[in-house]
Tab-separated table of C-alpha atoms in Angstrom:
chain	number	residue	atom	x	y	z
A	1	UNK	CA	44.236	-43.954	82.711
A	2	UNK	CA	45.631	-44.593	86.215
A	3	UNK	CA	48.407	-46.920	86.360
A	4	UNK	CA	48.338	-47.244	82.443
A	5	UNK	CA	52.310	-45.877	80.711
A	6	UNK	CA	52.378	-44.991	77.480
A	7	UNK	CA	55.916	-45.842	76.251
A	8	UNK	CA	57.182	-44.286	73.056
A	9	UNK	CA	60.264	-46.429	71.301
A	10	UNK	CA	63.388	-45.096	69.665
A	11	UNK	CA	63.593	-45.981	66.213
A	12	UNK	CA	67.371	-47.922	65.991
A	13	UNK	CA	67.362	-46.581	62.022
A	14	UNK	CA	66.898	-43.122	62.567
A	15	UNK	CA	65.775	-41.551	59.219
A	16	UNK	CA	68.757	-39.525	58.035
A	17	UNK	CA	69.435	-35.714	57.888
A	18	UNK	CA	68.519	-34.194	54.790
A	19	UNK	CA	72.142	-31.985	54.776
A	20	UNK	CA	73.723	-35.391	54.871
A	21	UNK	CA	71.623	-37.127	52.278
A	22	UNK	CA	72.620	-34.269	49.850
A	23	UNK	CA	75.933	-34.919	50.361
A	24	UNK	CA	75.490	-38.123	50.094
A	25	UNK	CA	74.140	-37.973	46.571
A	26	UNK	CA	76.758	-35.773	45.329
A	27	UNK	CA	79.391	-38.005	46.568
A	28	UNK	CA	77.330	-40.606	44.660
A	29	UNK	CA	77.549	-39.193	41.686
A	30	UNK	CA	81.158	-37.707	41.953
A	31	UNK	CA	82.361	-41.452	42.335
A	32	UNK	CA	79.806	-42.567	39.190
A	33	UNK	CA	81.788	-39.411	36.946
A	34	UNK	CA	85.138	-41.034	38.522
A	35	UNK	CA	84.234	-44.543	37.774
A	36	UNK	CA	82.845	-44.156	33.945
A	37	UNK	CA	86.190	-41.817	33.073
A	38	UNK	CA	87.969	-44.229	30.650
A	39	UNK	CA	91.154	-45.518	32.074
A	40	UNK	CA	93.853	-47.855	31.053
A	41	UNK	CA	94.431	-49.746	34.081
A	42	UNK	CA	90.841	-49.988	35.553
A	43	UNK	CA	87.976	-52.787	34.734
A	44	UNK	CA	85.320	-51.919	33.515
A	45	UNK	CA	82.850	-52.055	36.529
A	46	UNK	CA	78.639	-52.264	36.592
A	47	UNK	CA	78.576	-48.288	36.772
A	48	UNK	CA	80.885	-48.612	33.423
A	49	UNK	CA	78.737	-51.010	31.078
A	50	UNK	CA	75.470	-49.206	32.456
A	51	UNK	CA	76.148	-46.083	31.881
A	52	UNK	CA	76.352	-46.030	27.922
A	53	UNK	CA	73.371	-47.944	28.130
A	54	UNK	CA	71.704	-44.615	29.631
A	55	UNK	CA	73.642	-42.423	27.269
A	56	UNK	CA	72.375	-44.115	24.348
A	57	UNK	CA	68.673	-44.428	25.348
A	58	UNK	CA	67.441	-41.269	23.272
A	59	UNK	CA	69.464	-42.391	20.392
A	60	UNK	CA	68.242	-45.353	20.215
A	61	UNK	CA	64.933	-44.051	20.788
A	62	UNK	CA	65.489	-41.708	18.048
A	63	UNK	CA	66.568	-44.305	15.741
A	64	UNK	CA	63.653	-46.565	16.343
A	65	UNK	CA	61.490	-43.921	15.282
A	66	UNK	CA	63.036	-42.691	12.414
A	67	UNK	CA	62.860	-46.476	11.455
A	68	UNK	CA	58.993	-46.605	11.865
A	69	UNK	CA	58.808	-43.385	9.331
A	70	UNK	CA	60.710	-44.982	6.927
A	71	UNK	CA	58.510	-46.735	4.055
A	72	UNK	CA	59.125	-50.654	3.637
A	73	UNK	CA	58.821	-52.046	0.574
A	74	UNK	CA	55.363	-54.014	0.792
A	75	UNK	CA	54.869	-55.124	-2.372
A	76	UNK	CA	55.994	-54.830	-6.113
A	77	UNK	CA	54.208	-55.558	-9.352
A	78	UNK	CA	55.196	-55.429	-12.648
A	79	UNK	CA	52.602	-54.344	-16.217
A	80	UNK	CA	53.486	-56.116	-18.703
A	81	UNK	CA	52.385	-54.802	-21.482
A	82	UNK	CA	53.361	-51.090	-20.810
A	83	UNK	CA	57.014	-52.378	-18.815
A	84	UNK	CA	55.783	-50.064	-15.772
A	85	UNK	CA	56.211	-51.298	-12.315
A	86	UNK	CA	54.433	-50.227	-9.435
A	87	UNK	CA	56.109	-50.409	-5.852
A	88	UNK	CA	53.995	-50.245	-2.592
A	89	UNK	CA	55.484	-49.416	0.919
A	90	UNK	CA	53.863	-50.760	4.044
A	91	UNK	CA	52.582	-46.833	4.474
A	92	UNK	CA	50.041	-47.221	1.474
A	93	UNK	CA	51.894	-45.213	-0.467
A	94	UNK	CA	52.435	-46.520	-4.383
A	95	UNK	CA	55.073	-45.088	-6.863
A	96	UNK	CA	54.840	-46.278	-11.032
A	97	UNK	CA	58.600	-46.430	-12.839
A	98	UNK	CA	57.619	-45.970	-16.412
A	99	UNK	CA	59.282	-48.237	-18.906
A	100	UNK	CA	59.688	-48.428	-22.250
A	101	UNK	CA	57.130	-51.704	-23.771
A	102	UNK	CA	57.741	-54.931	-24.332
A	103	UNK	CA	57.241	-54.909	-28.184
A	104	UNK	CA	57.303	-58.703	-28.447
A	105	UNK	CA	54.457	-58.668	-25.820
A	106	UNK	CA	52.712	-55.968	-26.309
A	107	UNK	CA	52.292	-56.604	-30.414
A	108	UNK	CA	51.058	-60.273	-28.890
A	109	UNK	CA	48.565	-59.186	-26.479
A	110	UNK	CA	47.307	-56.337	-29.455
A	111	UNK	CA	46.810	-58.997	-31.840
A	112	UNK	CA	44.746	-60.656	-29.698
A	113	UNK	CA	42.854	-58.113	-28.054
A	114	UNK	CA	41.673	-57.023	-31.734
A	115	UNK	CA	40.257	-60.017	-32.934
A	116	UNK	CA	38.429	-60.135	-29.904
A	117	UNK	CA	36.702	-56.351	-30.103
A	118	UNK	CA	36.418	-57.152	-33.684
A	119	UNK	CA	33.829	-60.260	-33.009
A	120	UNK	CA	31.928	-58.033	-30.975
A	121	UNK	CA	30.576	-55.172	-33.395
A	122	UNK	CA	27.481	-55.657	-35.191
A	123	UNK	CA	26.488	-54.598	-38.408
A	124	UNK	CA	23.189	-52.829	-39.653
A	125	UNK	CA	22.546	-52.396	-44.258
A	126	UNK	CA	20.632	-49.856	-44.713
A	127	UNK	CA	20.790	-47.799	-41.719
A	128	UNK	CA	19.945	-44.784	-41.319
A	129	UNK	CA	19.732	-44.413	-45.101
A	130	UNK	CA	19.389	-47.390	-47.944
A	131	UNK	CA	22.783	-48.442	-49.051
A	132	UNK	CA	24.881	-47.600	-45.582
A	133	UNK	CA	25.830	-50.544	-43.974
A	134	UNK	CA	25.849	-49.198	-40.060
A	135	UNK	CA	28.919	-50.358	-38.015
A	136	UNK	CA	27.263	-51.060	-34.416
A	137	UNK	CA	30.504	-50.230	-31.672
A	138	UNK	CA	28.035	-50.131	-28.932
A	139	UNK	CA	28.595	-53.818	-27.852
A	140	UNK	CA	32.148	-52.700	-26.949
A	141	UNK	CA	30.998	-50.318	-24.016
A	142	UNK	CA	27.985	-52.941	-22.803
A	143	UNK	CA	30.753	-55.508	-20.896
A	144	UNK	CA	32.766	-54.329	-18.266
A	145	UNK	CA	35.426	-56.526	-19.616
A	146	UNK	CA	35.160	-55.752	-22.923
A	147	UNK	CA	35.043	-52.042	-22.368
A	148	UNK	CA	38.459	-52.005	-20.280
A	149	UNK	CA	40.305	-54.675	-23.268
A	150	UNK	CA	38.947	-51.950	-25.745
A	151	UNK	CA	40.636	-49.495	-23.568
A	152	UNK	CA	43.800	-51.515	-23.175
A	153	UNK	CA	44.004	-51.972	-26.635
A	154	UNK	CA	43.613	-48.186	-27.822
A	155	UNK	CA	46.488	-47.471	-25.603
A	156	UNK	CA	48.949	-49.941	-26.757
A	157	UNK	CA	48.045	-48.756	-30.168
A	158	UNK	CA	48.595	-45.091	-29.388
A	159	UNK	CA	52.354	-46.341	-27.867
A	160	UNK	CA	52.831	-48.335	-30.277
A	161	UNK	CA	51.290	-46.042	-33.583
A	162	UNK	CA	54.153	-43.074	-31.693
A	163	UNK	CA	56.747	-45.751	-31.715
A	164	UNK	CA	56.900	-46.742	-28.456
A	165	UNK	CA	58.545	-44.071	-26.841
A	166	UNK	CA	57.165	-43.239	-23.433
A	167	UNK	CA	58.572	-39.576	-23.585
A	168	UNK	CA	56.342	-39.181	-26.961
A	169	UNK	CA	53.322	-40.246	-25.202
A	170	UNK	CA	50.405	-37.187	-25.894
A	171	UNK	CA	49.770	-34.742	-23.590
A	172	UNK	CA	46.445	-33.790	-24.380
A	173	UNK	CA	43.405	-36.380	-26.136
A	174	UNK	CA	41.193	-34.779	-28.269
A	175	UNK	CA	37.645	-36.546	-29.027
A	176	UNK	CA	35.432	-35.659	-31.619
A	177	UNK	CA	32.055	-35.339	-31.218
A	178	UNK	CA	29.639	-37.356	-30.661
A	179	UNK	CA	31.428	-40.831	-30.318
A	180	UNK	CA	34.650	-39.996	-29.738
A	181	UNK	CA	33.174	-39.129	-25.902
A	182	UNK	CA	32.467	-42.525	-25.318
A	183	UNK	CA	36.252	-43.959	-24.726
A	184	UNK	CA	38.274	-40.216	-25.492
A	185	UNK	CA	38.041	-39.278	-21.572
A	186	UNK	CA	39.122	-42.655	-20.826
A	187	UNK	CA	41.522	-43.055	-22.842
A	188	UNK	CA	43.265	-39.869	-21.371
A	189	UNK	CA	43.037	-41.081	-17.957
A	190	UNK	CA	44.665	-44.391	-19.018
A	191	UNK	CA	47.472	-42.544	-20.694
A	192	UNK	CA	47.701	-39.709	-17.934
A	193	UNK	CA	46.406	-37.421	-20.559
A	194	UNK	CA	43.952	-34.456	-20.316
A	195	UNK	CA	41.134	-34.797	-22.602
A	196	UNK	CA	39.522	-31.904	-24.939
A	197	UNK	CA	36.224	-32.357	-26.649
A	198	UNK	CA	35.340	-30.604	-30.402
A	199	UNK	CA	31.646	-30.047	-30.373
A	200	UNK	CA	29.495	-29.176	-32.854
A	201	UNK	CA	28.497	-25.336	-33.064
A	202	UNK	CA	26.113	-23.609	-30.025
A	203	UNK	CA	28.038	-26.674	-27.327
A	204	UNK	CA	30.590	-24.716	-25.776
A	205	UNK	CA	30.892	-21.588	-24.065
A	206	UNK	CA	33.458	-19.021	-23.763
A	207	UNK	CA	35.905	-17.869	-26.532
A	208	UNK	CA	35.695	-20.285	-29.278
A	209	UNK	CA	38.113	-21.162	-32.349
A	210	UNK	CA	35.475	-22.843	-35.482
A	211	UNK	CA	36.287	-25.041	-38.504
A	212	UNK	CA	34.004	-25.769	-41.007
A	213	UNK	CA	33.908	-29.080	-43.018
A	214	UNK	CA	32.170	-30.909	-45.811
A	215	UNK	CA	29.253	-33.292	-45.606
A	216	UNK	CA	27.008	-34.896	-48.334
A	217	UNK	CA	23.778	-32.607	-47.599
A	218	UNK	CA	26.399	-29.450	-47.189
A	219	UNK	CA	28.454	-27.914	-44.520
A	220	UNK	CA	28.954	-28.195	-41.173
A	221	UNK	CA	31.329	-26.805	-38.507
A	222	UNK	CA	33.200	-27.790	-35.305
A	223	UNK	CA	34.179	-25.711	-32.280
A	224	UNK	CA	36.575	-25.846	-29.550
A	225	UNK	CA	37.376	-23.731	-26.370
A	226	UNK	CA	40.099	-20.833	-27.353
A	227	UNK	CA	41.954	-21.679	-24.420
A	228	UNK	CA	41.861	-25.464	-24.212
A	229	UNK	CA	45.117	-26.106	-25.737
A	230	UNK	CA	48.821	-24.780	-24.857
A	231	UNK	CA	51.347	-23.932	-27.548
A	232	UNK	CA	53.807	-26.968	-28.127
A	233	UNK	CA	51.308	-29.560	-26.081
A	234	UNK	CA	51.271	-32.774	-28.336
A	235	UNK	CA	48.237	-34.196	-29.099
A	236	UNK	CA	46.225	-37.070	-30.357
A	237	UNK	CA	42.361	-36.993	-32.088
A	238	UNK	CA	40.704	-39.553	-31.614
A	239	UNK	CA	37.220	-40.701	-32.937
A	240	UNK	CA	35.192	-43.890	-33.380
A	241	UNK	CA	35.123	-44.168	-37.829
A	242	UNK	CA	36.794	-41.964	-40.004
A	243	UNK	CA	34.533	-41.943	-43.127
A	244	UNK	CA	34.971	-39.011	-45.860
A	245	UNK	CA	37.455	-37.582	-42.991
A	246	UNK	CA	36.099	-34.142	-42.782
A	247	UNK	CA	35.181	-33.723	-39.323
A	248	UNK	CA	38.834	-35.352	-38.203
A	249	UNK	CA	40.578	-33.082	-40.458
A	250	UNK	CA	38.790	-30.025	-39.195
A	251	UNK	CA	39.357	-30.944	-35.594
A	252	UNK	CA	43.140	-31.081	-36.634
A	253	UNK	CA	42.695	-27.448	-37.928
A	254	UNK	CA	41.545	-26.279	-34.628
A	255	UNK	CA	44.222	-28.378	-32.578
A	256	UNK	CA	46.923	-26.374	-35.014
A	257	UNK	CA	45.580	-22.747	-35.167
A	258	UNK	CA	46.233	-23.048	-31.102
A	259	UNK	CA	50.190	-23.844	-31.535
A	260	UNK	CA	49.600	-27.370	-30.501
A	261	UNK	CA	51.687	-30.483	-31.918
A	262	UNK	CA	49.453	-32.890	-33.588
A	263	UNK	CA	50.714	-36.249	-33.078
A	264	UNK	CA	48.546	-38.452	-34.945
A	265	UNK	CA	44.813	-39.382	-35.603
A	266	UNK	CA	43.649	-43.007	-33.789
A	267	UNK	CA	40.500	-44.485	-34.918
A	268	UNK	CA	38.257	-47.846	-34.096
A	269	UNK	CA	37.606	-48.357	-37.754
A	270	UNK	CA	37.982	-47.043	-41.105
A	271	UNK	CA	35.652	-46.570	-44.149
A	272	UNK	CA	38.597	-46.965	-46.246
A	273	UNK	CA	37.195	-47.070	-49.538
A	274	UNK	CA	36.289	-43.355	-48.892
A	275	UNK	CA	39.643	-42.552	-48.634
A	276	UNK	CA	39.124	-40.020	-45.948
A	277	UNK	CA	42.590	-40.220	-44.343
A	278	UNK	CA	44.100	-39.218	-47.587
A	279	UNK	CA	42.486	-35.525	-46.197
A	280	UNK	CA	44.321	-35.856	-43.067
A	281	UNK	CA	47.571	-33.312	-42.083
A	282	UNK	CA	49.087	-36.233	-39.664
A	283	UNK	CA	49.823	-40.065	-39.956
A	284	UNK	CA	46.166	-42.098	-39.218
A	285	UNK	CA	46.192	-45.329	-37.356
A	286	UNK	CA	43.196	-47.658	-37.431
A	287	UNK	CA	42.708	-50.300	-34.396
A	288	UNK	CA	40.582	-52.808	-36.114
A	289	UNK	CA	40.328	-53.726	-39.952
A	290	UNK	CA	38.078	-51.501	-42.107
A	291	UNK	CA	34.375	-52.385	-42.898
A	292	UNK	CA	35.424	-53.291	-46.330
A	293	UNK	CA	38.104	-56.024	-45.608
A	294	UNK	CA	35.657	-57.091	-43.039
A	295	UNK	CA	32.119	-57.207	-45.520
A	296	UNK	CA	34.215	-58.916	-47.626
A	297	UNK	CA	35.264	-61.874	-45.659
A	298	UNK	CA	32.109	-62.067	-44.409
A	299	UNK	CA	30.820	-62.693	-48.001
């Protein structure tokens, strides 16, 4: 516009030039290598006490996260009546130190655990035929309580029937057919233990090893998988009654013609007037008192 002057004003801090600024910063840094040299004579200035501040950053950093990956001990509990304890780190990860038992309390907590499974059976005469008396075990598996004490006390007496020795513990549970399903599987999960099953002939497929054994109205005969047991794996039968003791003595037949260690026979109870264990190959243990000792006190 006419008469209008634009005036354009010198900046007084003139931006500086970019050759100048570089060697600027290189002096910078030339006088930050000079200062954080260690010397004898010279205090430590700011530069100084930063600078191994920056130096140690990553290591820190490193640190800090190697301390995150390491697992903290969260919690710790003990089992008493095995002597196991089980440690948990904050990462949800558990870990089970196996210890020998407590025989004081585990022969305590047996005793007691007995007389309770023992109240619970029942007791049929005449069934099936006229002069059996039938020894109901069925009440044990109908509480969710009762079933696990039942469980808890078949392993303490499996520790306890090997002599307590945690490296003697079975490697492989055999269960007899038909009962000996209901708590064998179990069993070998409690005791970290695979479980094998003897079944009666026409069961099982595959290669099969067969025993045959007595009964009152003739003979019968058990089978079991040719390859279901490793030579030198030590193992435990286990079955609900043992009666005349033919079935449990040709299950232990089978369990030996594979190469396998048999350990010992457990039972719930024992017809022990039959005198079947006296046709067992391996000590038999019996959890709760035999039907006789028991009709009789009853009586």
């Amino acid at each position: 516009m006419p008469g209008h002057h634009s005036h354009f004003l010198k900046n007084p801090n003139p931006p500086p030039d970019p050759s100048s600024l570089a060697g600027s910063v290189a002096q910078t840094g030339e006088a930050t290598q000079e200062a954080t040299a260690p010397s004898s004579t010279t205090t430590p200035s700011a530069v100084q006490e930063e600078a191994p501040h920056t130096d140690e950053a990553p290591t820190n950093l490193e640190s800090q996260a190697k301390q995150r990956q390491k697992p903290v001990l969260a919690s710790e509990s003990t089992d008493s009546a095995n002597n196991n304890t089980t440690t948990i780190t904050n990462d949800g990860a558990s870990t089970t130190s196996l210890g020998k038992p407590d025989s004081t309390s585990s022969t305590t907590q047996l005793a007691h655990l007995k007389t309770q499974l023992k109240a619970s059976l029942r007791q049929f005469p005449d069934f099936p035929t006229k002069g059996i008396l039938f020894e109901d075990i069925l009440p044990l598996f109908s509480d969710a309580q009762r079933h696990s004490d039942l469980l808890t006390a078949l392993e303490l007496h499996v520790i306890d029937s090997l002599g307590g020795d945690e490296h003697n513990k079975p490697d492989v549970i055999v269960g007899l057919e038909a009962r000996g399903f209901l708590f064998g599987p179990s069993l070998a999960l409690r005791m970290g233990a695979a479980f094998v099953p003897v079944r009666k002939v026409g069961k099982l497929p595959g290669p099969l090893l067969r025993a045959s054994f007595a009964k009152e109205y003739g003979e019968d005969w058990f089978e079991m998988q040719a390859d279901a047991l490793r030579p030198g794996q030590k193992v435990v039968i286990v079955d609900d009654i043992i009666a005349t003791g033919g079935s449990a003595a040709a299950a232990g037949s089978l369990v030996k013609q594979l190469g396998a260690e048999l350990q010992a026979y457990i039972f719930i109870l024992e017809l022990d007037f039959l005198k079947g264990r006296e046709k067992l190959d391996a000590p038999a243990y019996t959890l709760l008192s035999s039907q006789e000792t028991k009709h009789n006190s009853d009586s």
